[in-house]
């Protein structure tokens, strides 16, 4: 179990080290900064590192997100996490 935890932490850290997931759209003039912020909030990329790792491992279908920045959470996440066989959705290819 400790080895599994260490490997998952290492893989998660390497994924985070790869950089901003929206870098390929940085020069697209049709995407505003508000759109980027909303997308980051929707995907949980503005959450703390530990919470992102927890969502990656066990999912975020139990966690509500505030998508319109008004302070009230509107919706639950849809990810099930690695431990439940959900490897995520590709940002680029959906």
XYZ file of C-alpha atoms in Angstrom:
94
model
C 0.000 0.000 0.000
C 2.730 2.547 0.759
C 4.351 1.786 -2.594
C 1.018 2.275 -4.384
C 0.515 5.595 -2.604
C 4.041 6.696 -3.504
C 3.627 5.727 -7.172
C 0.270 7.520 -7.466
C 1.717 10.629 -5.839
C 4.672 10.546 -8.222
C 2.442 10.137 -11.292
C 0.117 12.906 -10.123
C 3.070 15.211 -9.473
C 4.499 14.498 -12.951
C 1.130 15.258 -14.539
C 0.994 18.559 -12.655
C 4.587 19.314 -13.629
C 3.646 18.976 -17.308
C 2.144 22.451 -17.156
C -1.047 24.332 -17.836
C -3.616 22.107 -19.587
C -4.941 25.059 -21.612
C -1.583 26.174 -22.993
C -2.497 24.973 -26.468
C -5.366 27.518 -26.469
C -3.335 30.437 -25.102
C -3.272 32.300 -28.406
C -6.947 31.754 -29.238
C -8.529 35.236 -29.215
C -12.065 33.861 -28.819
C -11.364 32.608 -25.280
C -11.552 35.277 -22.602
C -9.857 35.218 -19.240
C -13.288 34.699 -17.633
C -13.801 31.604 -19.806
C -10.432 30.260 -18.716
C -11.244 30.902 -15.045
C -14.638 29.199 -15.368
C -13.071 26.185 -17.083
C -10.348 25.951 -14.425
C -13.022 26.074 -11.713
C -15.186 23.486 -13.516
C -12.252 21.067 -13.777
C -11.060 21.761 -10.242
C -7.694 23.136 -11.346
C -7.936 26.008 -8.885
C -8.334 23.648 -5.908
C -5.401 23.048 -3.538
C -2.916 20.352 -4.578
C -4.065 17.874 -1.888
C -7.737 18.227 -2.867
C -6.870 17.765 -6.554
C -5.015 14.554 -5.666
C -7.968 13.343 -3.576
C -10.388 14.035 -6.441
C -8.031 12.284 -8.859
C -7.928 9.189 -6.641
C -11.520 8.854 -5.327
C -13.494 11.175 -7.591
C -15.301 14.440 -7.071
C -18.927 13.340 -7.372
C -19.312 14.142 -3.655
C -17.883 17.681 -3.902
C -19.946 20.703 -4.962
C -18.392 23.429 -7.120
C -19.166 27.137 -7.383
C -19.072 27.667 -11.144
C -20.325 31.258 -11.359
C -18.106 32.662 -8.567
C -21.022 33.844 -6.395
C -19.968 31.915 -3.290
C -22.785 29.335 -3.499
C -21.932 25.857 -4.866
C -24.211 24.851 -7.736
C -23.217 21.425 -8.967
C -21.421 18.237 -8.024
C -18.406 16.967 -9.912
C -18.698 14.081 -12.343
C -15.342 12.312 -11.941
C -15.260 8.894 -10.287
C -11.518 8.705 -9.697
C -8.774 6.188 -10.388
C -9.845 3.801 -7.645
C -13.250 3.452 -9.314
C -11.795 2.955 -12.810
C -12.321 6.482 -14.160
C -9.161 7.729 -15.870
C -10.698 11.088 -16.724
C -11.667 12.998 -19.825
C -9.135 14.392 -22.244
C -9.289 18.178 -22.240
C -8.169 18.305 -25.835
C -10.105 15.375 -27.330
C -13.000 15.065 -24.843
